[in-house]
Amino acid sequence: MSDIPKADELFKSIDYNPPLTGWMETPVDFSPGHWCYPAKPEKIEYMDKKLPGLWGEPRKWLPSDADWKLPANWKETVVNGFRERLKKFRSLQLFMDICVRCGACADKCHYFIGSGDPKNMPVLRAELMRSVYRGEFTVAGKILSKFTGSRVMEEDVLKEWFIYFYQCTQCRRCSLFCPYGIDTAEMTMMARELMHLVGLNTNWIMEPVSNCNITGNHLGIQPHAFKDIVDFMVDDIEEVTGRRVKAPLNEKGHEILFITPSGDVFADPGIYTFMGYLLLFDYLDLDYTMSTYASEGGNFGSFTNNEVMKKLNAKMYAEAERLGCKWILGGECGHMWRVVHQYMDTMTGDTQWSGMTTPKSPVTGTVFDTAAATKMLHITEFTADLIKHNKLKLDPSRNDHLRVTFHDSCNPARGMGLLEEPRYVLKHVCNNFFEMPPATIREQTFCCAGGSGLNTDEIMEIRLRGGLPRGNALRYVQEQHGVNLMACICAIDRATLIPLADYWAPGVTISGTHELVANALVLEEGEVRTMDMRQEPLPGFEDEDDDWTPPTKEDA
Amino acid sequence: MNALYSLLFVFLLVLIPLFGVDAAHMRTFFGVCIPTTAFIIFIIGFVYKVVTWGRSAVPFRIPTTGGQFKSFDPELFKQNKLDCPQTGAQTFFRMVLEIFAFRSLFRNTQVSLHEGKGHPVVAYKSSKWLWLFAITFHYSFFIIALRHLRLFLEPIPFLPVGALDFVDGILQIGAPVMYLSDVGLVVGVLLLLGRRLVLPRINYISYVSDYFPLLLILSIALSGIYMRYYAKVDVIAIKELTMGLVTFHYVVPESITVSFFIHVFLVSTLMVYFPFSKLMHMPGVFLSPTRNLPNDSRAKHHVNPWNDPNIKAHAYADYEKEFGVPMAEAGLPLDNPENGVPKDEAEA
């Protein structure tokens, strides 16, 4: 990260004036830092065995090389694949035809706002594909190529796709503002499907995909290791609360199957959120189990192609059937919930076993008709219902050292409409809650710039540029209200917002929503907590029975 | 450059009937043949494109949601019925607002960067200019198109044609009555055109095919205005011709002057151009899957016509076979206890 400019310098380098050359003539920068590493050949070989014909030839290649070792018939493959998808997706066909280039989307993309690169304007990002559509499939485009902005498929075009369609996090913010609802996420998904056909992919997507298929989660945690990690967290919960919680794994005969993104199991600060779930469920004595086989809610298949998305999603129902669970409770995750909400039932709903029922809270009796088809409930819906029915004893003052804001994750916000439930939960578990400016939250929320498989360090500068809008809004509430924690409901957020905050709003930490729930949850009468879920002392307990010293102070 | 090309095209289009009618005396050709053919191409092309869209599948419900969805507790969490519709009726109203009020465009914001006190500031402000320009342009165009029905209908129905005529001409300036929509159309086109020429980013993304329809529509508007306010063409004769077109009794009265033929030729060009261009956003907006579907796919089952039933999850049985031994050691339950026995022991 040493060659990344300081925040102020980076900010000054942003220029919204387009270059003098037309966009088709402007060369693409293929130097390292502008792309993620391609997938290791063994990952592709493995997936090709599971879902043949979608991956092209497994090979070693680098985007900075002149030769990308494309298969001989690459053009035919891509053009035919394009034609096929125009029939399979009305969205694609329509979005190719109806854009008027009004430019309403131009300054809505976080990558454009942070880079000024005109190809990051959603309209131009889509034109990368549309120009080929016109050149290859329309009469007007074939005859009047120059005048209609069309071109034929060439190697340079495909290379340009690779850079820019892996510089889109499918956050759909542009779609909200488009007068026709043109959704760049749809086009990015299609472009990526086409690129996969000829072996253009990234390891940060393909490794999780293949891991998910083998081990059940994208980090490749094997079942026994998964159990170890959960046991550690049970120990940690005991350390904080004095309570030894149950953490059932792979157990048959429970009512509820709980599935969360594996980022919550593995990475800091997701683990604190995971501890929050465990504590809450134990407090409620919930009849549930988790699974090591279906140990991933996130679906990296949705960054790859429809087939993998379906294959990975199918695990949830398969495991519900094997374990005999009636419904599924889902943890805090962004794109997992876009898949669950908009795709899951249509893709794999017919594989539900007969014992599945519409989710009904065993604590409050509330029946969640909103999830009647998928049988899958979002944890913030579940918890909000508990709070509403006064089933949780909460002491929000335990979060008084935190001044909290909430980052709407793109997918739940714009692909679902889940806006109020997490806020309701947060406002009941902490006393200091502050909203960021309206143009940066709810349906207008800005992406963490690491979604859709871009959460990797080799493109850190691009991520930090894309993180400018979110980071700047955070900086605003940090200055106005002393905000020192940003809560979210997405595991990718919990990973990517940390470097983003360190860069644009240093001093703000990131957490999941249920970490704060766990902090506030009063397990029994008169319970006194001296530390929060991170085992950091609560105010007033800094010295008592506690040998913990912040590492930075130790150095000083 | 792209704008100049477009301007050149439109000039050429004006010249064709100008010389064609006067010099070549092809009055029937320009008065009857061209508009009829153009109309047929317009209808066929339009229908063909819409049918192409219609034949393309909508596998998933992917509405872009713009507000709170219908929650388990609609009182506690109030649903935004218009931007996050859950029923057909709510979706219908979302579309009505989209189509008649350009609601998404109304939401438009503009981003700007500032040097704050010691640190950068990214600011957003509401920007409704594009919405205003677009709505002026589209409504004017729509009203003018409706007003023209008086040329094709006998008797002229008061609703909507006569009524529009009255409201539109309410600002009586000079004679004949000046129509607000005429002004709206010209001003609207000029503003949209100006935007493309002046704003660097919009200019950057504009092709010939973006300028051409604007200039073509401008030339249609100007030729119409010229006929009505300056040339004072013989409207009775024109109505004879247009009624002839719809009743298939073709007549081209001698009193019709060349300005009318130019106007008709430009309109014909627009009709031919329409189905092959971005102007198809007009029917397209009705079909957009991110807007015209209710956000109900978690509550209701929908079918993807090409869903592949052969794609199945990696089987649990295989998973247990692979990880059974460490699973057994870790105390995780197994479906098949044999999987928990290490291979060499099992063989022994």
Short mmCIF file of N, CA and C in Angstrom, two decimals, chain B residues 5 93 110 123 164 178 225 235 278 304 311 320 335:
data_model
loop_
_atom_site.label_atom_id
_atom_site.label_comp_id
_atom_site.label_asym_id
_atom_site.label_seq_id
_atom_site.Cartn_x
_atom_site.Cartn_y
_atom_site.Cartn_z
N TYR B 5 -22.27 16.87 -38.03
CA TYR B 5 -22.73 15.81 -38.94
C TYR B 5 -24.25 15.75 -38.97
N PHE B 93 -49.00 2.03 -10.24
CA PHE B 93 -48.85 3.45 -9.91
C PHE B 93 -47.38 3.90 -10.00
N GLN B 110 -26.71 16.13 -8.20
CA GLN B 110 -25.45 16.45 -8.86
C GLN B 110 -24.35 16.44 -7.81
N ALA B 123 -20.08 16.87 -2.12
CA ALA B 123 -21.41 17.40 -1.86
C ALA B 123 -22.39 16.96 -2.94
N LEU B 164 -57.69 20.17 -26.01
CA LEU B 164 -56.25 20.47 -26.00
C LEU B 164 -55.99 21.76 -26.77
N MET B 178 -51.28 31.50 -30.76
CA MET B 178 -49.99 30.86 -30.56
C MET B 178 -50.13 29.72 -29.57
N ILE B 225 -44.13 25.45 -37.55
CA ILE B 225 -44.38 26.82 -37.11
C ILE B 225 -44.37 27.78 -38.31
N VAL B 235 -55.01 25.19 -44.94
CA VAL B 235 -55.27 24.08 -44.03
C VAL B 235 -56.40 23.18 -44.56
N LYS B 278 -32.60 4.93 -30.58
CA LYS B 278 -32.84 5.05 -29.14
C LYS B 278 -34.22 5.63 -28.83
N ASN B 304 -38.80 -19.31 -13.59
CA ASN B 304 -37.81 -18.96 -14.60
C ASN B 304 -37.94 -19.98 -15.73
N ILE B 311 -28.92 -28.63 -12.46
CA ILE B 311 -27.91 -28.02 -11.60
C ILE B 311 -28.29 -28.25 -10.16
N GLU B 320 -19.43 -35.44 3.12
CA GLU B 320 -19.13 -36.24 4.30
C GLU B 320 -18.06 -37.28 4.00
N ASP B 335 -23.93 -38.72 8.97
CA ASP B 335 -25.05 -39.53 8.47
C ASP B 335 -24.63 -40.99 8.35
#
